[in-house]
Amino acid sequence: MGSHSAAPLPYGGRLIEALKLGATPMSMTGSILGNAVRRKEDPGLLRGTNEFYADLKVDGLLHARFIRSTIAHAEITELDISEAESMPGVVAVLTSRNTDLPDNPAPPFIHPSMFRPTFAKDRVRFVGDIVAVVIAETESAGQDAADMIIVDYDPLDTVIDLDTAVADDAPIIWPEHGSNVVFTTEHQFDADVLAGADVVVSERIISQRLAGVPMEPNGCVAVPDGDHMTLWVPSQNPQAVRDGLVGVTSIDAENVRVVAPWVGGGFGPKAGYYAEFGIIAEAAKSLDRAVKWTSTRSEDFLSLAQGRAMVMDVKMGINNDGKIIGMYADILADVGAYGAIGVVLPTATQMMSQAVYDIPGIAFRARAVTTNTTHIAAYRGAGRPEATQMVERILNIAAQAIDMDPAEVRRANFLQPEDFPLVTATGGQYDSGEYEKALDAALEASGYSDLRAEQAERRESNAELQLGIGISAYVEVTAPFGLHTEWGKVEINDDGTANMRVGTSSHGQGHDTAFSMIVSDMLGIDMDNVTLIQSDTDEIPQGAGTMGSRSLQTAGSAVHVASTEILAKAKVLAAHLLEADPDDIVVGDGGLHVAGVPATAMNWADLKAAADDESKRPADMEAGLEHELVFDGEASTFPFGAHVAVVEVDTTTGEVNWLRHVAVDDCGTILNPMLVTGQQHGGIAQGAAQALYEWMRYDEDGNPVTASLMDYLMPSAAEFPMFETSNTETPSPRNPLGAKGIGESGTIGSTPALHNAVVDAVSHLGVSHIDMPVSPLAVWEAVSLASS
Amino acid sequence: MFVFRTGILGGRVDISVTVNGEPTSHDVEARRLLVHYLREDVGLTGTNIGCDTSSCGACTVHLNGESVKSCTLLAVQADGQDVTTIEGLAPSSDELHPMQEAFRQEHGLQCGYCTPGMVMAAVSLLDENAKPTELEVRQGLEGNLCRCTGYHNIVKAVLAASGQPVKD
């Protein structure tokens, strides 16, 4: 590693219960595992009765309305709240001048002067910075009062463009730090890794800024009860929100409860603590009344963390036989005005920069750069899509330069199955992989040679609609950043039902269904009698939430191990009571019985009663039927796959028509193929949205110009084809389920496949690259430029 | 089709709306949106709010049997009219509406936030076009955004609910 190492985030270091890998094989007979079991979550969601945070009915509720900076970088010269305070229905108006809340928590590595104030003090640093909040009896009263607050600004120079931000004469956003570069990560950046290559190609590849847009916007409800405070919040990680509240508000740790009820999507932006939460909780405490903040979509476009935003200057050295000699990457990563998790995401880009290939030399540097924009954090993929896009684009450009088919150039460089496990040059601890197999499957499913033949015909006839075929081969990292451990507990209840408690926090993935399948399979308890308890800091002592495609492999494994332990104990207990050998006790429907003698059985209610009864259980056995642990996968897992996108490009108008998308994604052993396919579909769509449509844009003064769903081109059903998804299954050795994550694979694979496809459609016209999103205008300009 | 009464803007108005077959009456601000009337005055929170530009369709309900985005109507515009929300779609507490059941069988929902609006829009779509093609389903649902599913299984669910064969 370079000047800073990618230290694990502070989730590690907890008590670890080691698992002997492979010691707990899955049940092999009559298993529901691997089947497309329909979701337990759905009936309430389909009826509209499952409650999201905004649906909670709370007495005496007050409503909060934030007043945000309308200028990207400015001194606040006047802040007059007097008229707003006197408006009917207004209970309080809070600013930095009448509150004393500490700064917000910040990620590792950044200078302490850069911590975000809870309310902007004398200076605002992006459009959306919090200047004040109105607390009122009704939403409309709060809105009316917010319009009466007077803020005068004295504008300062803005920093928006990344090249400008690192120039010697750049305005500095954080003078005490002295540079707009807030963090640098390197790997052999000074090495001459391209020496000796037959051909060297170079390109500036941009992963444009995106907005996450979970369909449920941000918000929270803070409900005080004496000294206690409950915050209901649409979060991927209630524990992190709890920690943030304890650090920022005057509420004591033992009095804080954070609950994520049903949550309407996350995709990364909902993984962290928000300054707004602390303000709302503190207001509720000081007013001793419940306070609700409901972010609007347009407010989300300013205040919810955004993603990507990397500019990558890349070179690849390649020989005429297709063998890669080396790759050079110099990256600028936008982190926004205040350091958030986006500061460390370039370390993931660095780790994954070797991708699926044997690359002898890699020179890498990424500089995280502050700008007067909304902060950057995790967004579906979070540092890995950038790496894949970088490698898959520059490799296509290299293949074009040596006139080699993009599939063949990949074959010439794949890491091979016998190489695993392996540690890459940039520190990726790859567990297992068969990259060529996935590519072969994707090529076969797409009818690759027929597609190439059709493309040749269209080129020959100079057709107006040209065919483009794009390939990507990828590997990514799931449960990254030290997030490969997780707490879980399974307990048998007196009535024979089971509870699962986990530190992950499902918000659409279907964990209740998936984890119930594990318990049901192992213990013979009907899935409907297994309950998932999650996302409530009063019920869950520790957890890192759901992000980084980590949940099944960590919490699911914890549920698996806990169930294994309960089963082992229950077998001894049943053997004791049924006067049999524990090895002869087997799982039946709703309990245990002696093998071959189903009538000699005990159901789980009887087993629980016996376990709690000193006179019935063996003398050396402890009471209860439960087990808790922190599962430790020991390292991340590395899913992989290959995608083929097929597009038709109108060479006159530049319009792209996405015809087909073939995805072969390997997430290890599959627990529920319906859930896996659903993740593939959603991931493909979000990756495609980056390739073709979405771009969170700012003008040169830092005004966001795509800050509503009227302006930000989130695609609808009308933009997409049906997706052709399948899987290879290469088990991970790092957990008893053999699982790797699937939440982000589709996104990581689809963006470069589509991007490559569009360029491929017009490459014969002399085009070698087009920036994303590849809009009709961008395509038309590239074609026009190449032909002029 | 809507009867606008003069002199109500800026003030409060008594309105009566039939919601899921039940009469409801409330004194509302003239500027109140129908979606807020349903969620806060009537207390039916199944209808969700996903944007402030009438772009996302999460708030889709039926007004006199046709799908509308309930954020594009003032509550007063629904005075005397008939509204159906997602809570009023299923025939009973034991049985889902065929469109809801199709969404479940085809895994047409993940987080479930867009789902009430998507289902209401889909029911309306089939009312207008009983056997739509895949393209007609896609274009018919253009006003309803989903971030989780990539729309693939939503399209499958609507085709399945129309009684047409569905391929993967």
Short mmCIF file of N, CA, C and O in Angstrom, two decimals, chain A residues 672-759:
data_model
loop_
_atom_site.label_atom_id
_atom_site.label_comp_id
_atom_site.label_asym_id
_atom_site.label_seq_id
_atom_site.Cartn_x
_atom_site.Cartn_y
_atom_site.Cartn_z
N ASN A 672 -31.61 -18.71 -2.43
CA ASN A 672 -32.95 -18.53 -3.01
C ASN A 672 -32.78 -17.85 -4.37
O ASN A 672 -32.53 -16.65 -4.45
N PRO A 673 -32.91 -18.63 -5.45
CA PRO A 673 -32.63 -18.07 -6.78
C PRO A 673 -33.56 -16.92 -7.15
O PRO A 673 -33.16 -16.03 -7.92
N MET A 674 -34.76 -16.89 -6.60
CA MET A 674 -35.66 -15.78 -6.91
C MET A 674 -35.09 -14.47 -6.37
O MET A 674 -35.11 -13.44 -7.06
N LEU A 675 -34.57 -14.52 -5.15
CA LEU A 675 -34.00 -13.30 -4.56
C LEU A 675 -32.73 -12.90 -5.29
O LEU A 675 -32.48 -11.71 -5.52
N VAL A 676 -31.93 -13.88 -5.68
CA VAL A 676 -30.69 -13.58 -6.40
C VAL A 676 -30.99 -12.91 -7.74
O VAL A 676 -30.41 -11.88 -8.10
N THR A 677 -31.94 -13.49 -8.47
CA THR A 677 -32.29 -12.91 -9.76
C THR A 677 -32.83 -11.50 -9.60
O THR A 677 -32.52 -10.60 -10.40
N GLY A 678 -33.62 -11.28 -8.57
CA GLY A 678 -34.14 -9.94 -8.31
C GLY A 678 -33.02 -8.94 -8.08
O GLY A 678 -33.07 -7.80 -8.56
N GLN A 679 -31.99 -9.36 -7.34
CA GLN A 679 -30.84 -8.48 -7.12
C GLN A 679 -30.10 -8.23 -8.43
O GLN A 679 -29.63 -7.11 -8.68
N GLN A 680 -29.99 -9.26 -9.26
CA GLN A 680 -29.33 -9.06 -10.56
C GLN A 680 -30.09 -8.03 -11.40
O GLN A 680 -29.49 -7.11 -11.95
N HIS A 681 -31.42 -8.19 -11.46
CA HIS A 681 -32.22 -7.25 -12.26
C HIS A 681 -32.04 -5.82 -11.79
O HIS A 681 -31.80 -4.91 -12.60
N GLY A 682 -32.19 -5.61 -10.48
CA GLY A 682 -32.09 -4.25 -9.96
C GLY A 682 -30.71 -3.68 -10.15
O GLY A 682 -30.55 -2.48 -10.45
N GLY A 683 -29.72 -4.52 -9.97
CA GLY A 683 -28.34 -4.07 -10.15
C GLY A 683 -28.05 -3.69 -11.60
O GLY A 683 -27.45 -2.65 -11.88
N ILE A 684 -28.49 -4.54 -12.52
CA ILE A 684 -28.30 -4.24 -13.94
C ILE A 684 -28.93 -2.89 -14.28
O ILE A 684 -28.34 -2.05 -14.97
N ALA A 685 -30.14 -2.67 -13.76
CA ALA A 685 -30.86 -1.43 -14.07
C ALA A 685 -30.10 -0.21 -13.56
O ALA A 685 -29.99 0.81 -14.26
N GLN A 686 -29.58 -0.30 -12.35
CA GLN A 686 -28.88 0.86 -11.82
C GLN A 686 -27.55 1.10 -12.53
O GLN A 686 -27.15 2.25 -12.73
N GLY A 687 -26.89 0.02 -12.91
CA GLY A 687 -25.67 0.18 -13.69
C GLY A 687 -25.95 0.77 -15.05
O GLY A 687 -25.22 1.64 -15.55
N ALA A 688 -27.03 0.32 -15.67
CA ALA A 688 -27.42 0.84 -16.98
C ALA A 688 -27.79 2.31 -16.89
O ALA A 688 -27.51 3.10 -17.79
N ALA A 689 -28.42 2.67 -15.79
CA ALA A 689 -28.81 4.07 -15.60
C ALA A 689 -27.58 4.97 -15.62
O ALA A 689 -27.62 6.08 -16.16
N GLN A 690 -26.47 4.49 -15.05
CA GLN A 690 -25.25 5.28 -15.10
C GLN A 690 -24.70 5.34 -16.53
O GLN A 690 -24.28 6.39 -17.00
N ALA A 691 -24.72 4.21 -17.21
CA ALA A 691 -24.15 4.19 -18.56
C ALA A 691 -24.91 5.11 -19.51
O ALA A 691 -24.30 5.81 -20.32
N LEU A 692 -26.23 5.14 -19.39
CA LEU A 692 -27.03 5.79 -20.43
C LEU A 692 -27.72 7.08 -20.01
O LEU A 692 -28.02 7.92 -20.87
N TYR A 693 -28.04 7.25 -18.72
CA TYR A 693 -28.98 8.33 -18.39
C TYR A 693 -28.54 9.29 -17.28
O TYR A 693 -28.68 10.50 -17.43
N GLU A 694 -28.12 8.76 -16.15
CA GLU A 694 -28.07 9.60 -14.95
C GLU A 694 -26.75 10.36 -14.83
O GLU A 694 -25.68 9.84 -15.14
N TRP A 695 -26.87 11.61 -14.33
CA TRP A 695 -25.70 12.42 -14.05
C TRP A 695 -26.14 13.54 -13.11
O TRP A 695 -26.94 14.39 -13.50
N MET A 696 -25.64 13.51 -11.90
CA MET A 696 -25.93 14.58 -10.95
C MET A 696 -24.96 15.72 -11.24
O MET A 696 -23.76 15.62 -10.98
N ARG A 697 -25.49 16.80 -11.82
CA ARG A 697 -24.64 17.86 -12.36
C ARG A 697 -24.71 19.14 -11.53
O ARG A 697 -25.75 19.48 -10.97
N TYR A 698 -23.61 19.84 -11.53
CA TYR A 698 -23.52 21.17 -10.94
C TYR A 698 -23.02 22.14 -12.01
O TYR A 698 -22.22 21.75 -12.87
N ASP A 699 -23.47 23.40 -11.91
CA ASP A 699 -22.85 24.39 -12.79
C ASP A 699 -21.55 24.88 -12.15
O ASP A 699 -21.19 24.45 -11.04
N GLU A 700 -20.85 25.77 -12.82
CA GLU A 700 -19.51 26.15 -12.33
C GLU A 700 -19.57 26.92 -11.01
O GLU A 700 -18.57 27.01 -10.29
N ASP A 701 -20.74 27.45 -10.66
CA ASP A 701 -20.88 28.13 -9.38
C ASP A 701 -21.33 27.18 -8.27
O ASP A 701 -21.53 27.61 -7.13
N GLY A 702 -21.51 25.94 -8.62
CA GLY A 702 -21.91 24.97 -7.59
C GLY A 702 -23.41 24.83 -7.41
O GLY A 702 -23.86 24.24 -6.42
N ASN A 703 -24.17 25.34 -8.34
CA ASN A 703 -25.62 25.14 -8.27
C ASN A 703 -25.97 23.78 -8.86
O ASN A 703 -25.63 23.51 -10.02
N PRO A 704 -26.64 22.93 -8.09
CA PRO A 704 -27.06 21.65 -8.67
C PRO A 704 -28.12 21.91 -9.73
O PRO A 704 -29.06 22.67 -9.49
N VAL A 705 -27.94 21.32 -10.90
CA VAL A 705 -28.89 21.59 -12.00
C VAL A 705 -29.75 20.37 -12.34
O VAL A 705 -30.55 20.42 -13.26
N THR A 706 -29.58 19.30 -11.57
CA THR A 706 -30.42 18.11 -11.80
C THR A 706 -31.03 17.67 -10.47
O THR A 706 -31.06 16.48 -10.17
N ALA A 707 -31.51 18.61 -9.69
CA ALA A 707 -31.91 18.30 -8.31
C ALA A 707 -33.39 18.01 -8.15
O ALA A 707 -33.99 18.34 -7.14
N SER A 708 -33.99 17.40 -9.15
CA SER A 708 -35.36 16.88 -8.97
C SER A 708 -35.53 15.73 -9.95
O SER A 708 -34.73 15.56 -10.87
N LEU A 709 -36.59 14.98 -9.76
CA LEU A 709 -36.82 13.86 -10.69
C LEU A 709 -37.32 14.34 -12.05
O LEU A 709 -37.45 13.55 -12.98
N MET A 710 -37.58 15.65 -12.20
CA MET A 710 -37.86 16.20 -13.52
C MET A 710 -36.57 16.35 -14.33
O MET A 710 -36.58 16.33 -15.55
N ASP A 711 -35.45 16.56 -13.61
CA ASP A 711 -34.18 16.89 -14.28
C ASP A 711 -33.17 15.74 -14.23
O ASP A 711 -32.29 15.66 -15.08
N TYR A 712 -33.27 14.92 -13.19
CA TYR A 712 -32.35 13.79 -13.04
C TYR A 712 -33.00 12.59 -13.73
O TYR A 712 -34.10 12.18 -13.37
N LEU A 713 -32.31 12.03 -14.73
CA LEU A 713 -32.97 11.07 -15.62
C LEU A 713 -32.96 9.65 -15.09
O LEU A 713 -32.32 8.76 -15.65
N MET A 714 -33.69 9.45 -14.01
CA MET A 714 -33.85 8.07 -13.52
C MET A 714 -34.79 7.33 -14.47
O MET A 714 -35.90 7.77 -14.73
N PRO A 715 -34.33 6.19 -15.01
CA PRO A 715 -35.12 5.53 -16.05
C PRO A 715 -36.38 4.84 -15.55
O PRO A 715 -36.47 4.42 -14.40
N SER A 716 -37.34 4.73 -16.45
CA SER A 716 -38.59 4.01 -16.17
C SER A 716 -38.56 2.67 -16.89
O SER A 716 -37.60 2.34 -17.59
N ALA A 717 -39.64 1.92 -16.75
CA ALA A 717 -39.75 0.61 -17.42
C ALA A 717 -39.62 0.74 -18.93
O ALA A 717 -39.18 -0.19 -19.61
N ALA A 718 -40.01 1.90 -19.46
CA ALA A 718 -40.03 2.07 -20.92
C ALA A 718 -38.62 2.10 -21.51
O ALA A 718 -38.46 1.91 -22.72
N GLU A 719 -37.60 2.33 -20.67
CA GLU A 719 -36.24 2.43 -21.20
C GLU A 719 -35.52 1.08 -21.28
O GLU A 719 -34.43 0.99 -21.84
N PHE A 720 -36.09 0.05 -20.66
CA PHE A 720 -35.32 -1.18 -20.46
C PHE A 720 -35.88 -2.36 -21.24
O PHE A 720 -37.09 -2.46 -21.44
N PRO A 721 -34.99 -3.30 -21.63
CA PRO A 721 -35.46 -4.59 -22.16
C PRO A 721 -35.66 -5.58 -21.02
O PRO A 721 -35.36 -5.28 -19.87
N MET A 722 -36.18 -6.76 -21.32
CA MET A 722 -36.13 -7.85 -20.35
C MET A 722 -34.66 -8.26 -20.23
O MET A 722 -33.89 -8.19 -21.19
N PHE A 723 -34.26 -8.69 -19.03
CA PHE A 723 -32.87 -9.06 -18.79
C PHE A 723 -32.71 -10.58 -18.86
O PHE A 723 -33.56 -11.31 -18.39
N GLU A 724 -31.59 -11.01 -19.42
CA GLU A 724 -31.32 -12.45 -19.55
C GLU A 724 -30.27 -12.83 -18.52
O GLU A 724 -29.08 -12.70 -18.76
N THR A 725 -30.75 -13.26 -17.34
CA THR A 725 -29.82 -13.52 -16.24
C THR A 725 -29.63 -15.01 -16.00
O THR A 725 -30.55 -15.80 -16.17
N SER A 726 -28.43 -15.37 -15.61
CA SER A 726 -28.15 -16.74 -15.17
C SER A 726 -26.98 -16.67 -14.20
O SER A 726 -26.48 -15.60 -13.88
N ASN A 727 -26.56 -17.84 -13.73
CA ASN A 727 -25.51 -17.87 -12.72
C ASN A 727 -24.58 -19.05 -12.94
O ASN A 727 -25.00 -20.11 -13.39
N THR A 728 -23.32 -18.85 -12.61
CA THR A 728 -22.47 -19.98 -12.28
C THR A 728 -22.37 -19.99 -10.76
O THR A 728 -22.63 -18.97 -10.12
N GLU A 729 -22.04 -21.12 -10.17
CA GLU A 729 -21.98 -21.19 -8.71
C GLU A 729 -20.62 -21.72 -8.28
O GLU A 729 -20.35 -22.91 -8.37
N THR A 730 -19.76 -20.81 -7.85
CA THR A 730 -18.45 -21.18 -7.33
C THR A 730 -18.45 -20.85 -5.83
O THR A 730 -18.37 -19.68 -5.46
N PRO A 731 -18.60 -21.86 -4.98
CA PRO A 731 -18.78 -21.57 -3.55
C PRO A 731 -17.61 -20.79 -2.96
O PRO A 731 -16.46 -20.99 -3.36
N SER A 732 -17.92 -19.95 -2.01
CA SER A 732 -16.86 -19.32 -1.24
C SER A 732 -16.47 -20.25 -0.10
O SER A 732 -17.33 -20.82 0.56
N PRO A 733 -15.17 -20.39 0.15
CA PRO A 733 -14.75 -21.19 1.31
C PRO A 733 -14.83 -20.40 2.62
O PRO A 733 -14.47 -20.92 3.66
N ARG A 734 -15.31 -19.17 2.58
CA ARG A 734 -15.21 -18.31 3.77
C ARG A 734 -16.47 -18.29 4.63
O ARG A 734 -16.55 -17.50 5.57
N ASN A 735 -17.45 -19.10 4.30
CA ASN A 735 -18.62 -19.20 5.18
C ASN A 735 -19.32 -20.52 4.91
O ASN A 735 -19.16 -21.09 3.83
N PRO A 736 -20.09 -21.02 5.89
CA PRO A 736 -20.69 -22.36 5.74
C PRO A 736 -21.77 -22.42 4.68
O PRO A 736 -22.15 -23.51 4.26
N LEU A 737 -22.28 -21.28 4.24
CA LEU A 737 -23.29 -21.28 3.19
C LEU A 737 -22.67 -21.30 1.80
O LEU A 737 -23.37 -21.49 0.81
N GLY A 738 -21.36 -21.06 1.71
CA GLY A 738 -20.70 -20.95 0.41
C GLY A 738 -21.07 -19.69 -0.32
O GLY A 738 -20.86 -19.55 -1.53
N ALA A 739 -21.64 -18.72 0.41
CA ALA A 739 -22.26 -17.56 -0.23
C ALA A 739 -21.28 -16.42 -0.43
O ALA A 739 -20.38 -16.19 0.38
N LYS A 740 -21.50 -15.70 -1.52
CA LYS A 740 -20.90 -14.39 -1.73
C LYS A 740 -22.06 -13.40 -1.94
O LYS A 740 -23.19 -13.81 -2.15
N GLY A 741 -21.75 -12.13 -1.88
CA GLY A 741 -22.82 -11.14 -2.04
C GLY A 741 -23.28 -11.03 -3.48
O GLY A 741 -22.53 -11.31 -4.42
N ILE A 742 -24.53 -10.60 -3.67
CA ILE A 742 -25.08 -10.40 -5.01
C ILE A 742 -25.69 -9.01 -5.18
O ILE A 742 -26.06 -8.60 -6.28
N GLY A 743 -25.74 -8.23 -4.12
CA GLY A 743 -26.46 -6.96 -4.20
C GLY A 743 -25.91 -5.98 -5.20
O GLY A 743 -26.65 -5.16 -5.74
N GLU A 744 -24.61 -5.99 -5.42
CA GLU A 744 -24.00 -4.95 -6.24
C GLU A 744 -23.42 -5.47 -7.55
O GLU A 744 -23.00 -4.67 -8.40
N SER A 745 -23.39 -6.79 -7.73
CA SER A 745 -22.74 -7.37 -8.92
C SER A 745 -23.35 -6.85 -10.21
O SER A 745 -22.64 -6.52 -11.16
N GLY A 746 -24.67 -6.81 -10.25
CA GLY A 746 -25.33 -6.40 -11.49
C GLY A 746 -24.92 -5.01 -11.90
O GLY A 746 -24.68 -4.73 -13.09
N THR A 747 -24.82 -4.13 -10.91
CA THR A 747 -24.43 -2.75 -11.20
C THR A 747 -23.00 -2.68 -11.71
O THR A 747 -22.69 -1.94 -12.65
N ILE A 748 -22.13 -3.45 -11.06
CA ILE A 748 -20.71 -3.41 -11.42
C ILE A 748 -20.49 -3.99 -12.82
O ILE A 748 -19.70 -3.46 -13.60
N GLY A 749 -21.23 -5.04 -13.15
CA GLY A 749 -21.04 -5.67 -14.46
C GLY A 749 -21.72 -4.93 -15.61
O GLY A 749 -21.22 -4.92 -16.73
N SER A 750 -22.87 -4.33 -15.33
CA SER A 750 -23.67 -3.83 -16.45
C SER A 750 -23.15 -2.51 -17.01
O SER A 750 -23.22 -2.28 -18.23
N THR A 751 -22.65 -1.63 -16.15
CA THR A 751 -22.23 -0.31 -16.65
C THR A 751 -21.17 -0.43 -17.75
O THR A 751 -21.36 0.10 -18.85
N PRO A 752 -20.05 -1.13 -17.49
CA PRO A 752 -19.05 -1.20 -18.57
C PRO A 752 -19.51 -2.01 -19.77
O PRO A 752 -19.09 -1.72 -20.90
N ALA A 753 -20.37 -3.01 -19.56
CA ALA A 753 -20.85 -3.78 -20.71
C ALA A 753 -21.65 -2.87 -21.66
O ALA A 753 -21.45 -2.88 -22.88
N LEU A 754 -22.54 -2.08 -21.09
CA LEU A 754 -23.34 -1.17 -21.92
C LEU A 754 -22.48 -0.07 -22.53
O LEU A 754 -22.63 0.28 -23.71
N HIS A 755 -21.60 0.47 -21.71
CA HIS A 755 -20.70 1.52 -22.18
C HIS A 755 -19.86 1.00 -23.36
O HIS A 755 -19.77 1.64 -24.43
N ASN A 756 -19.31 -0.19 -23.19
CA ASN A 756 -18.52 -0.80 -24.26
C ASN A 756 -19.38 -1.06 -25.50
O ASN A 756 -18.92 -0.92 -26.64
N ALA A 757 -20.64 -1.43 -25.27
CA ALA A 757 -21.51 -1.75 -26.41
C ALA A 757 -21.76 -0.51 -27.27
O ALA A 757 -21.74 -0.59 -28.50
N VAL A 758 -22.02 0.61 -26.62
CA VAL A 758 -22.31 1.83 -27.39
C VAL A 758 -21.07 2.26 -28.19
O VAL A 758 -21.16 2.59 -29.38
N VAL A 759 -19.91 2.22 -27.54
CA VAL A 759 -18.69 2.59 -28.26
C VAL A 759 -18.44 1.60 -29.40
O VAL A 759 -18.06 2.00 -30.51
#
